[in-house]
Coordinates of C-alpha atoms in Angstrom, one line a residue:
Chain A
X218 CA 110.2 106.1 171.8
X219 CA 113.4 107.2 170.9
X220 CA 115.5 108.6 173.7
X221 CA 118.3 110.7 173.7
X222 CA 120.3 108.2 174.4
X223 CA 119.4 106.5 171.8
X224 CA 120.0 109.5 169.5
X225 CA 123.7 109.9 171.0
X226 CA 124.7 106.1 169.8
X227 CA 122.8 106.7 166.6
X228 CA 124.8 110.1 166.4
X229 CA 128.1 108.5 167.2
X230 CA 127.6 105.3 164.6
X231 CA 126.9 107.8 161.7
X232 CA 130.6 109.2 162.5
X233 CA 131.6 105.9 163.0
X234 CA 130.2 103.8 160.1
X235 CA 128.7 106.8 157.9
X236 CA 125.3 105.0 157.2
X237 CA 123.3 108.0 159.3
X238 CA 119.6 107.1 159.4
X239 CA 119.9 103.9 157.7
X240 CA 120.5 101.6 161.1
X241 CA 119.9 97.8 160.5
X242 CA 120.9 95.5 163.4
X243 CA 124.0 94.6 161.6
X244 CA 125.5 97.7 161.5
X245 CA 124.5 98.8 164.9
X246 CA 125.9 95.8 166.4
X247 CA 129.5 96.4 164.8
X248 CA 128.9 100.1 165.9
X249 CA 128.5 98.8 169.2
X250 CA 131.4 97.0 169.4
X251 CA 134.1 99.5 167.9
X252 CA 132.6 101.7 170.5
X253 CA 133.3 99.4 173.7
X254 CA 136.8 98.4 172.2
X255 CA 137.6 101.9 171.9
X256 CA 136.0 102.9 175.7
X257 CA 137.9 99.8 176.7
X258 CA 141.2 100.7 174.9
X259 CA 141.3 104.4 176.8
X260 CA 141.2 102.4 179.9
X261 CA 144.7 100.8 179.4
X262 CA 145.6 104.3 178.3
X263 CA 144.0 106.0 181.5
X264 CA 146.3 103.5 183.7
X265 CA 149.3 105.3 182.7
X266 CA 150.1 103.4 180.0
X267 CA 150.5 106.1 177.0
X268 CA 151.7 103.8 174.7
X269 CA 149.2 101.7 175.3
X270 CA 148.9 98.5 172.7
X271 CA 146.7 95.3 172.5
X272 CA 149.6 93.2 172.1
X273 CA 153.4 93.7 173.6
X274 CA 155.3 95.9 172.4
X275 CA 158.3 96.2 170.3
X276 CA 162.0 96.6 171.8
X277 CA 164.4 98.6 170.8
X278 CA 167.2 95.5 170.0
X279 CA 164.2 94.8 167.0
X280 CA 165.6 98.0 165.3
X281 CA 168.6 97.5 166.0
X282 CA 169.0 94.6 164.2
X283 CA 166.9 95.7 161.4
X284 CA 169.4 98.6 161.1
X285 CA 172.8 96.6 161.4
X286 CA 171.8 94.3 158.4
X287 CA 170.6 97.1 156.2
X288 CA 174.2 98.9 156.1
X289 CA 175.3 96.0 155.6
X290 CA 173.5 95.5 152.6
X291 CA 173.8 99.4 151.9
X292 CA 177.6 99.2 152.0
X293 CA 177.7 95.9 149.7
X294 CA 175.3 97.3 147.2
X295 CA 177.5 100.5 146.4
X296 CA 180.8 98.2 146.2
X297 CA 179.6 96.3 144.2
X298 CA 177.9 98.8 141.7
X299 CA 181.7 100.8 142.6
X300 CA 184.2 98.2 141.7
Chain B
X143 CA 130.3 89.3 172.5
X144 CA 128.4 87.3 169.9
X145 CA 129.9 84.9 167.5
X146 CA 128.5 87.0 164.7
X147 CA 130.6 89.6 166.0
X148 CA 133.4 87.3 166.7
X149 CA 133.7 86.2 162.6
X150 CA 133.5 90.7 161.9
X151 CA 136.5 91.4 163.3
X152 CA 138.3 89.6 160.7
X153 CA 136.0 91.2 157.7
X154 CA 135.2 94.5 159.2
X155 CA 136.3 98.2 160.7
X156 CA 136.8 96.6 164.7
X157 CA 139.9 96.6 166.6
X158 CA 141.4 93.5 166.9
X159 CA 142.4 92.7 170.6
X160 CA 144.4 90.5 171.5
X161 CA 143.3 87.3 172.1
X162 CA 141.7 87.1 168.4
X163 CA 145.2 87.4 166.6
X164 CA 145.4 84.2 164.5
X165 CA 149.4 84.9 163.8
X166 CA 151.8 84.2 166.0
X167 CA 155.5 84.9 164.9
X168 CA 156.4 81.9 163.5
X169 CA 152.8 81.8 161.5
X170 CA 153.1 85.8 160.6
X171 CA 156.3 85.2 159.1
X172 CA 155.3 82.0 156.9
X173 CA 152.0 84.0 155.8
X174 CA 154.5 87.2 155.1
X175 CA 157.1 84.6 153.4
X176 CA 154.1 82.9 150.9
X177 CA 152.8 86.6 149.8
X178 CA 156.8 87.6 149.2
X179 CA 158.0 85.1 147.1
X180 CA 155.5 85.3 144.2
X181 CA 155.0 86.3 141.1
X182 CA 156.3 90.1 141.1
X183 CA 159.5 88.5 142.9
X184 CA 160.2 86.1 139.7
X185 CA 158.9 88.7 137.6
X186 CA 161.2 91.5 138.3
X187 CA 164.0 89.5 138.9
X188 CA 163.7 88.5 135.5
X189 CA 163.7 91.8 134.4
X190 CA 166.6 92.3 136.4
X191 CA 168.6 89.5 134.8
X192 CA 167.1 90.3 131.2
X193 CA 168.7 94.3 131.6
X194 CA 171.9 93.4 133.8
X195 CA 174.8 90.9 134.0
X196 CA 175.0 89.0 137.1
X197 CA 177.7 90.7 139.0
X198 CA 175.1 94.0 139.0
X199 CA 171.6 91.9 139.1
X200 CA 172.6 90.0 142.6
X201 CA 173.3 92.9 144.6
X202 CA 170.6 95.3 142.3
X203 CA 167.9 93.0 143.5
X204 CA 169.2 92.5 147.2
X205 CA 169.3 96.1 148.2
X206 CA 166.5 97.1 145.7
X207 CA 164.1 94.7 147.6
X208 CA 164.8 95.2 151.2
X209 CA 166.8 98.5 151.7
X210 CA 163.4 99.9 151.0
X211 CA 161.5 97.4 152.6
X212 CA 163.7 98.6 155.3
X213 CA 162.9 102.3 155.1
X214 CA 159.2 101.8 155.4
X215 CA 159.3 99.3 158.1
X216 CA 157.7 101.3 161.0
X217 CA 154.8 101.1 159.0
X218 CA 154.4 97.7 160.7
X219 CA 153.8 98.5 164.0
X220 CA 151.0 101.1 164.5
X221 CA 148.4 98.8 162.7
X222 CA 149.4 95.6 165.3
X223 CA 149.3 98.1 168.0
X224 CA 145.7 99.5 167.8
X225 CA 144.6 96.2 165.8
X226 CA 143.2 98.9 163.2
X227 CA 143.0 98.2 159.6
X228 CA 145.6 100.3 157.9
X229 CA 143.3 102.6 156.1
X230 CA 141.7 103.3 159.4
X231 CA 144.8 104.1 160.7
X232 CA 146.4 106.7 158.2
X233 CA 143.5 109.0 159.2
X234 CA 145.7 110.2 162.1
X235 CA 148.3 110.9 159.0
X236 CA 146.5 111.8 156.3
X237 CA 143.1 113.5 157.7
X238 CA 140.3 111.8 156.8
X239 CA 139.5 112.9 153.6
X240 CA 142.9 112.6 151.8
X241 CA 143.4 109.4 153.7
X242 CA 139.8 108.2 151.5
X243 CA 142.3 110.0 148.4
X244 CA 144.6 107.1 149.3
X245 CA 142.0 104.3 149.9
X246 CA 141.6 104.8 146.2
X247 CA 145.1 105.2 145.1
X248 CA 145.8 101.9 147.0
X249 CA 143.1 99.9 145.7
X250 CA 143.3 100.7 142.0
X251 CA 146.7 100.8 141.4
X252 CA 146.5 97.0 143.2
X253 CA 144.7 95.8 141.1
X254 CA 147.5 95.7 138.7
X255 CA 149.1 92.8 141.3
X256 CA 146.0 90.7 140.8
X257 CA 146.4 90.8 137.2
X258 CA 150.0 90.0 136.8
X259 CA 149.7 87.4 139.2
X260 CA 146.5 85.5 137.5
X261 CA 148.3 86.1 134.2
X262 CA 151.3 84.0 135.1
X263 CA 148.9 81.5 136.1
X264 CA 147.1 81.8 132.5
X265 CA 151.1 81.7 131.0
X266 CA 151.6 78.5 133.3
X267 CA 147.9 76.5 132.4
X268 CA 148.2 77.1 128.7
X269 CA 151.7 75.5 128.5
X270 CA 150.4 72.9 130.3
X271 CA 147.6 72.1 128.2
X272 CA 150.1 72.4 124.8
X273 CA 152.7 70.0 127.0
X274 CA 149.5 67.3 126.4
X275 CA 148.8 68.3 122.9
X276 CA 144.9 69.2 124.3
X277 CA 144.4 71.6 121.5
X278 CA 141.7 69.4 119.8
X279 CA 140.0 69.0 123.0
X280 CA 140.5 72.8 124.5
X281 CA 140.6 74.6 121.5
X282 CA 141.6 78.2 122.7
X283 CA 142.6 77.0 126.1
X284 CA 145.7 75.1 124.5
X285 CA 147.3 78.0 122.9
X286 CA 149.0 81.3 123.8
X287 CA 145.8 83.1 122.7
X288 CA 143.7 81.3 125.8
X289 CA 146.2 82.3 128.6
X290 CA 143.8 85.4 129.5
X291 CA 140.7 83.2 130.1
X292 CA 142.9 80.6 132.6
X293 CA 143.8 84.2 134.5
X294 CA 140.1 84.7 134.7
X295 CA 139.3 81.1 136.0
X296 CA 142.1 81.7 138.4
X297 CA 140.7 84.8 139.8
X298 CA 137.7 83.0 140.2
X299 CA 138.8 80.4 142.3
X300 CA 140.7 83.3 144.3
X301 CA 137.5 84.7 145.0
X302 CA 135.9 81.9 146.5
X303 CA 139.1 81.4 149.0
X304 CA 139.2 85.1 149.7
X305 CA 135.4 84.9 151.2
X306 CA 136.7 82.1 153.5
X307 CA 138.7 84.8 155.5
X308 CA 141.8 84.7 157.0
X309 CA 141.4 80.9 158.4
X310 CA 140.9 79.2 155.1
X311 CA 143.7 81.8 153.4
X312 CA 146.3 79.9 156.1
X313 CA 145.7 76.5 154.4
X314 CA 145.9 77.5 150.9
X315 CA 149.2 79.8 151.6
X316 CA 150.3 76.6 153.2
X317 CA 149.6 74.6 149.5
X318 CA 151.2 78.2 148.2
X319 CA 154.8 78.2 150.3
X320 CA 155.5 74.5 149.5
X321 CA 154.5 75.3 145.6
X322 CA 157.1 78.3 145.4
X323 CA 159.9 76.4 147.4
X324 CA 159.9 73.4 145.3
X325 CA 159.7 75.9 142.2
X326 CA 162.6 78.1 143.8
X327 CA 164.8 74.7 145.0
X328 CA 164.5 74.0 141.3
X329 CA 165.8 77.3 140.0
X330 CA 168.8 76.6 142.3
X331 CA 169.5 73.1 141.2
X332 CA 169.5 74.2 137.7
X333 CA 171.5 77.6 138.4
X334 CA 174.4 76.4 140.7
X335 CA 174.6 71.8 139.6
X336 CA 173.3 72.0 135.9
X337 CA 174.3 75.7 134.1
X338 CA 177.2 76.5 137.2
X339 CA 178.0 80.2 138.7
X340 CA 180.8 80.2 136.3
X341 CA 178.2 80.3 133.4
X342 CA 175.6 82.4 134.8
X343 CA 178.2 85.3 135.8
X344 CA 179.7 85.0 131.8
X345 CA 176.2 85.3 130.3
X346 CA 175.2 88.5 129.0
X347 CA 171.8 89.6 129.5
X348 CA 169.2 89.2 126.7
X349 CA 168.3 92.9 126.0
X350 CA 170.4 95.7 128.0
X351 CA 170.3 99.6 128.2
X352 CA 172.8 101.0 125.5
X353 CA 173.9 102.9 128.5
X354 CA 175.4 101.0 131.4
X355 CA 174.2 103.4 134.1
X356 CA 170.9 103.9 133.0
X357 CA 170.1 100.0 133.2
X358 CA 171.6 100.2 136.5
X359 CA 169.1 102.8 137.7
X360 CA 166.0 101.3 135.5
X361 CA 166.7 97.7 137.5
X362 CA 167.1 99.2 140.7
X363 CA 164.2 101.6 140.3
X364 CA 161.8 98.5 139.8
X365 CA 163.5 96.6 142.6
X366 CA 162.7 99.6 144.7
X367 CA 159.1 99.9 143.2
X368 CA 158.7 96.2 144.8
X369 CA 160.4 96.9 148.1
X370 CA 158.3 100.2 148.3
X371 CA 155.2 98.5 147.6
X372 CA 154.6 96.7 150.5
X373 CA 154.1 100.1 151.8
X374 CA 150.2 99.5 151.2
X375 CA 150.0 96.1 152.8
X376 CA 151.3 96.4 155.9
X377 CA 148.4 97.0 158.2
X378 CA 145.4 95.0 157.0
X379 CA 148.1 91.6 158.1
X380 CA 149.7 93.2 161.2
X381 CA 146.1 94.0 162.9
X382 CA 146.4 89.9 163.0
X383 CA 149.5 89.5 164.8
X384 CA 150.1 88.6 168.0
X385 CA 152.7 91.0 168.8
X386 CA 154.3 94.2 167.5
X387 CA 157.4 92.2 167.6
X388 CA 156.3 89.5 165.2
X389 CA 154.4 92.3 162.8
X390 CA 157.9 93.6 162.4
X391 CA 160.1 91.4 161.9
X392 CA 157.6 89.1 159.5
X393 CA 156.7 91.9 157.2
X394 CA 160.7 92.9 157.7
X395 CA 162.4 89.6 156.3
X396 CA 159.5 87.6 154.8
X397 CA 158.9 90.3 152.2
X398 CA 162.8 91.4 152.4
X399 CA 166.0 89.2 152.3
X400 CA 164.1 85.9 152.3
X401 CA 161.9 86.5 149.3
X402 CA 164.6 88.8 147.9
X403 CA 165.8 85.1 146.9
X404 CA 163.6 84.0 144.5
X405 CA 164.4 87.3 142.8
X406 CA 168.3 86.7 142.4
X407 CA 168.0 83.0 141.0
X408 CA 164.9 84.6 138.9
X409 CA 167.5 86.8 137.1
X410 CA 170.1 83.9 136.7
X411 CA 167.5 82.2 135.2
X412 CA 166.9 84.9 132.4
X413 CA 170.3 85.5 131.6
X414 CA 170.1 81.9 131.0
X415 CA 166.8 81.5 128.8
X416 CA 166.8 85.3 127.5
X417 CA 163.0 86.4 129.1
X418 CA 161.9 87.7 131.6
X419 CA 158.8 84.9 132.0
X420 CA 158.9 82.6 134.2
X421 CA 156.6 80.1 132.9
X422 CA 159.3 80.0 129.8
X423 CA 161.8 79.0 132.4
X424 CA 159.8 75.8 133.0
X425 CA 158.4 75.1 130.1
X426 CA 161.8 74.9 128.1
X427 CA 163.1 72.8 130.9
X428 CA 160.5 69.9 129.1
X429 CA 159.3 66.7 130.1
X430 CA 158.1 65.9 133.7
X431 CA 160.3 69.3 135.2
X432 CA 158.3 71.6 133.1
X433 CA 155.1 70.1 134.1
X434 CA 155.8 70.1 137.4
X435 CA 157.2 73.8 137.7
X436 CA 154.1 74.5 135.7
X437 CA 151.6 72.7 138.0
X438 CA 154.0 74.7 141.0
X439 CA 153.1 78.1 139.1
X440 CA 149.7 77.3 139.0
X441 CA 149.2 76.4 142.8
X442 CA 151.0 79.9 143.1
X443 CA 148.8 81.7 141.8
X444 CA 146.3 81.3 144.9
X445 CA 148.4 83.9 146.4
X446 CA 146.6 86.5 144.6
X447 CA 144.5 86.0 147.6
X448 CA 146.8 87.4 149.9
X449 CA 145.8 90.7 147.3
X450 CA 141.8 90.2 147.5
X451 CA 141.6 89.3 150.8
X452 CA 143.5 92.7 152.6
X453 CA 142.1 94.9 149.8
X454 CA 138.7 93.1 150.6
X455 CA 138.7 94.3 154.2
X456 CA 139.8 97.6 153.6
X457 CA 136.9 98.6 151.4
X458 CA 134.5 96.4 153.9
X459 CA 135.8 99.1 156.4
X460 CA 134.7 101.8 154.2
X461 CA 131.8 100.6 152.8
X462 CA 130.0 98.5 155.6
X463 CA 126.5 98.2 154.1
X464 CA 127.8 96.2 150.9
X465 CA 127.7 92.4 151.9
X466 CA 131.4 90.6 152.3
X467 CA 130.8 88.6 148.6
X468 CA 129.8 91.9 146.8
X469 CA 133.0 93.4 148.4
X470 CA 135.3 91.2 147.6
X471 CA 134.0 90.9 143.9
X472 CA 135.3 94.7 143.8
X473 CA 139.4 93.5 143.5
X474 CA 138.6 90.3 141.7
X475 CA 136.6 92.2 139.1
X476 CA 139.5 94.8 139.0
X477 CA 142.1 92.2 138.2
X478 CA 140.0 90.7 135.6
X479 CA 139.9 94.0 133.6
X480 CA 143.0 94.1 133.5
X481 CA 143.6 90.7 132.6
X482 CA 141.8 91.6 129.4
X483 CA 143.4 94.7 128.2
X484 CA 146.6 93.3 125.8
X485 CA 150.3 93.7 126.5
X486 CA 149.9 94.5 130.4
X487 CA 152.0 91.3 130.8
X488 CA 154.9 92.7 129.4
X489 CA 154.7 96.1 130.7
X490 CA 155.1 95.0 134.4
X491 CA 158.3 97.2 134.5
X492 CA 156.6 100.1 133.8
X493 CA 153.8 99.4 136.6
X494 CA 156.6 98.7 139.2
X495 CA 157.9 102.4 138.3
X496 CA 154.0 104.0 139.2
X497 CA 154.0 101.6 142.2
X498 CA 157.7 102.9 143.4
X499 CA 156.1 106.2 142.8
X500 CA 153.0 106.2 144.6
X501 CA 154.1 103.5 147.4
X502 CA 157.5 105.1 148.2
X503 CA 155.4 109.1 148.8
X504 CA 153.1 106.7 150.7
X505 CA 155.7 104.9 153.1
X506 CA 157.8 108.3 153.5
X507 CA 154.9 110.2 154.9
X508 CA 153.5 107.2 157.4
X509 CA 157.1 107.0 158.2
X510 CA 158.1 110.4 159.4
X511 CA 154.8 111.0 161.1
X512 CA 155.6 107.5 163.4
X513 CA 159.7 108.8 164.1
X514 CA 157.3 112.3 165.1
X515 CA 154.7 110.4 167.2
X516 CA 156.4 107.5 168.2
X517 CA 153.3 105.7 166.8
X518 CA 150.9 107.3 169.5
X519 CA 147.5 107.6 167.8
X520 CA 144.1 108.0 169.3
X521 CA 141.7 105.5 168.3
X522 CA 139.1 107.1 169.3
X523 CA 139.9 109.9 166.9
X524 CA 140.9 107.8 164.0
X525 CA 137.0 106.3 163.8
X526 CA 135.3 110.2 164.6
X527 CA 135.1 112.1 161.7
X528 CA 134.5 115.0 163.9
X529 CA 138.1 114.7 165.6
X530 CA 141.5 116.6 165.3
X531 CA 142.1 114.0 162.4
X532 CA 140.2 116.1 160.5
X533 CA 143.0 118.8 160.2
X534 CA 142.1 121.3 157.4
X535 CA 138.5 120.0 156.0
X536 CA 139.8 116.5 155.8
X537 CA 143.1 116.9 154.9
X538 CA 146.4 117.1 156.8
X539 CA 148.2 120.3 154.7
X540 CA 151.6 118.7 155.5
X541 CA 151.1 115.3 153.8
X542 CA 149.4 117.2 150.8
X543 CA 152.2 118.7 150.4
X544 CA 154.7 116.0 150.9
X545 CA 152.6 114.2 148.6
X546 CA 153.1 116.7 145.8
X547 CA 156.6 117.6 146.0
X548 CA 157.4 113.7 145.9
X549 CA 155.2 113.4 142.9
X550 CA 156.9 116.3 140.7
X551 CA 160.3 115.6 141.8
X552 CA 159.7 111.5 140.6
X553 CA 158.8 113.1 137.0
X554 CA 161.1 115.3 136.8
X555 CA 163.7 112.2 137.3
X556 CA 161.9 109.7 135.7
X557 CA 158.8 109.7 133.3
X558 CA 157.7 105.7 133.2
X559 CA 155.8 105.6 129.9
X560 CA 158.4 106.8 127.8
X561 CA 161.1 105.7 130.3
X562 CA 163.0 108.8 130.3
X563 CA 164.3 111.3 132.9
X564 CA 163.5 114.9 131.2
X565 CA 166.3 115.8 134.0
X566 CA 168.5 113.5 132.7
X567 CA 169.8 112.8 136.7
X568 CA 167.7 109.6 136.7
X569 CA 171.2 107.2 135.6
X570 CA 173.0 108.7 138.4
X571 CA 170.4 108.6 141.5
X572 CA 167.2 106.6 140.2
X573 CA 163.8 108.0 140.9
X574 CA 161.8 106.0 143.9
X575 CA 164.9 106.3 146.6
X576 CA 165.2 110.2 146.0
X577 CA 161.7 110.5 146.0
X578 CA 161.3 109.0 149.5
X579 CA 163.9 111.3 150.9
X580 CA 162.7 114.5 149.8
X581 CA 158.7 113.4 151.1
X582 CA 160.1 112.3 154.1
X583 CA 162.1 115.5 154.7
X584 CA 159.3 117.8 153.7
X585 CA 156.8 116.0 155.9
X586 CA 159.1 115.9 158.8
X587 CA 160.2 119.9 158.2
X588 CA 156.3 120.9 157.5
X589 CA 155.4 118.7 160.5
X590 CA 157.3 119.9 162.9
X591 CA 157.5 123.9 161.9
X592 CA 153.5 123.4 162.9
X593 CA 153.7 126.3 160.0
X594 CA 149.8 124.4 159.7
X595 CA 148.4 124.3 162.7
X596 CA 146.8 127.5 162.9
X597 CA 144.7 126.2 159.7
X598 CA 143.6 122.9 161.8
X599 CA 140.4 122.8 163.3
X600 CA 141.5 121.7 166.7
X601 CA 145.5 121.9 167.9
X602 CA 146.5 118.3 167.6
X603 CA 149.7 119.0 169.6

């Protein structure tokens, strides 16, 4: 017997996966899964953390450096094309 | 969680955590390094050299390649932070439905990578056969006629690597990396101990622009279509990294300054031979170097799996009831077409402008709405289609119209099949650079006037 439960998950995997009606194992299982990661994921968020990530997160000193060597090469490029 | 599970996060729509990241920096930014320097790096540097001297080409190729690579670099970090694939991701940009517009944008106009990558392999493995004199023995295969059929074989073995997943890819870009640095320590021997500097900066290229300025702009413009380009790659690699910090900076310099390279010496190395081909380079070089730098170009051409393989995953994502060996059949089978339509070799410069076109509207609109969010997403809403990502039935009104106001303004500065600029501004300001600003700006203006909102099914602010 199908509960409604049952028809919730099947509800969320069509929005999910898009496959509706047509449930095989396969798909229900990866359904599953996104679904706990997600669940699991608004947990770190819920702790405080609003910019939660999965891995550690950038610093600012990364753009910095990105930034320095681009004028760099900004300011090289227009003598070059200048003189 | 079951092992089945375990091998789908690599080939499917789930989140990567943590703890399943195969790349750590140093890995990320080899694997970013190998799909850099390839074939569209000694490709458009020898377009480069072929249009400009070498006092224009050096720094045309340097900034061309990674000022834009700069400009879209934020595009790194969302994906490694919710371990989403990147066309899962855009949603929150996009809307869901135009973001599916994009899907398709993205993987036909790839397709075209695939292709010029497996036909510089077909270039490479028919010289190689001539070198031997195999034409009694391989008929078709040992002549300039066959090189279309050795792209086809190549793609094939692609294929096979590509279902392996990201693992197996790690070893063969391993075989790849050492191929294009032994090709690329070549091109510097030859450049700086056998032809000199001295020579290389007197040479005049093979076929330039009547008008100075306008082969500036037409070499920087495919420069910039290369360092926009990565604009579609960035996500499907940096859901594998093991920090946002490594997804950064290995996209950042191993597609950037460090393959940026192998363009530079690429055009010194046409103003030397006088094309633009770099299996020409070798293969006048003669003897043991040519078949060796031929071999090197062949073993290269496994990077097209660093093509299949994203592309792969992304349509696996949006079709999950096709099998992983009919999906990734889809990019292969793309790349073969094209491999069999005549003179798509040679028009590479014209793809590069499409690809600056498309990729730098892309990058300008992920950009401004991660310096508006600061990269917060909810990944909960990205995976709902009945979420606030939906915006107006699908599609988020300001990117539309980003999106269109980039694409008139590129034509109205440059118009790639005839190579013309019916504005005639295109010599003094290029077309992909301009183009970026103006999306950019509209997004960002659009964005944050919330003019929109009231249209959206459910305030997203």
């Amino acid at each position: 017997m199908i509960t409604s439960a049952d028809k919730k998950v099947e509800m969320e995997c069509a929005q999910i996966i898009g496959f509706g009606k047509r449930f095989d194992q396969r798909l229900e299982n990866i359904c599953e899964e996104v679904r706990k990661r997600i669940s699991k994921f608004e947990e770190i968020q819920q702790k405080g953390n609003t910019t939660a990530s999965w891995v550690e997160r950038i610093r600012r000193i990364d753009y910095m450096i990105a930034i320095g060597i681009n004028i760099i090469v900004l300011l090289w490029y227009l003598l070059s094309i200048i003189t | 969680m079951s092992e089945e599970i375990r091998k789908d996060v690599f080939f499917t729509m789930i989140p990567t955590t943590e703890k399943e990241r195969p790349y750590g920096m140093l890995d990320f930014f080899l694997v970013q390094i190998s799909f850099g320097i390839a074939a569209w790096f000694f490709l458009v540097g020898g377009f480069t050299g072929l249009w400009l001297p070498a006092k224009y080409a050096v720094p045309t190729v340097i900034f061309g390649n990674v000022f834009p690579l700069f400009l879209i670099s934020l595009l790194a970090i969302p994906f490694a932070r919710y371990g989403v694939d990147q066309y899962i991701g855009h949603r929150a940009v996009f809307g869901h439905k135009f973001s599916d517009i994009w899907v398709i944008i993205y993987i036909v106009s790839s397709f075209g990578w695939i292709a010029y990558i497996s036909l510089l392999m077909g270039q490479s493995a028919w010289k190689i056969a001539s070198l031997f004199q195999l034409e009694r023995y391989l008929g078709i295969l040992a002549t300039e006629e066959g090189y279309w059929i050795w792209a086809i074989i190549g793609l094939v073995i692609n294929y096979f690597i590509a279902l392996g997943g990201p693992t197996l890819i790690k070893w063969f870009l391993r075989v790849v990396v050492i191929s294009l640095l032994t090709l690329l320590s070549y091109l510097m021997y030859s450049v700086i101990v056998i032809h000199g500097l001295d020579t290389i900066y007197a040479a005049t290229p093979a076929e330039p622009f009547e008008d100075l300025r306008f082969g500036l702009a037409s070499a920087l413009e495919i420069n910039v279509g290369l360092g926009f380009s990565w604009a579609f790659w960035y996500g499907q690699w940096t859901r594998l990294a093991r920090s946002e910090r490594a997804a950064y900076h290995g996209c950042q310099w191993g597609w950037g300054i460090i393959a940026a390279i192998a363009g530079v010496f690429s055009a010194f190395t046409a103003l030397l031979t006088g094309s633009f081909d770099p299996s020409v380079w070798v293969y006048k070089a003669g003897g043991i170097i040519a078949l060796i730098g031929l071999i090197m170009l062949i073993l290269s051409n496994f990077d097209a799996v660093c093509l299949i393989y994203p592309m792969s995953v992304t349509l696996a994502s949006r079709l999950p009831r096709i099998k992983w060996p009919l999906i990734v059949l889809i990019p292969t089978l793309g790349g073969i077409i094209l491999d069999l339509l005549p003179g798509v070799y040679e028009k590479y410069y014209m793809y590069l402008a499409y690809i600056s076109l498309l990729t730098g509207i892309y990058g300008a609109i992920v950009t401004g709405n991660y310096l508006i969010t600061r990269g917060r997403w909810n990944l909960r809403w990205l995976y709902y289609k009945n979420s606030p990502y939906i915006y107006f039935k699908g599609f988020n009104l300001e990117s539309v119209i980003a999106t269109i106001v980039g694409t008139v303004f590129y034509f109205i500065l440059l118009e790639p099949i005839s190579w013309t600029s019916p504005s005639g501004l295109f010599p003094y300001m290029s077309a992909g650079l301009p183009s970026y600003f103006l999306t950019l700006a509209t997004y960002i203006g659009l964005a944050k006037s919330k003019i929109f909102n009231k249209f959206y099914k459910i305030d997203t602010t």
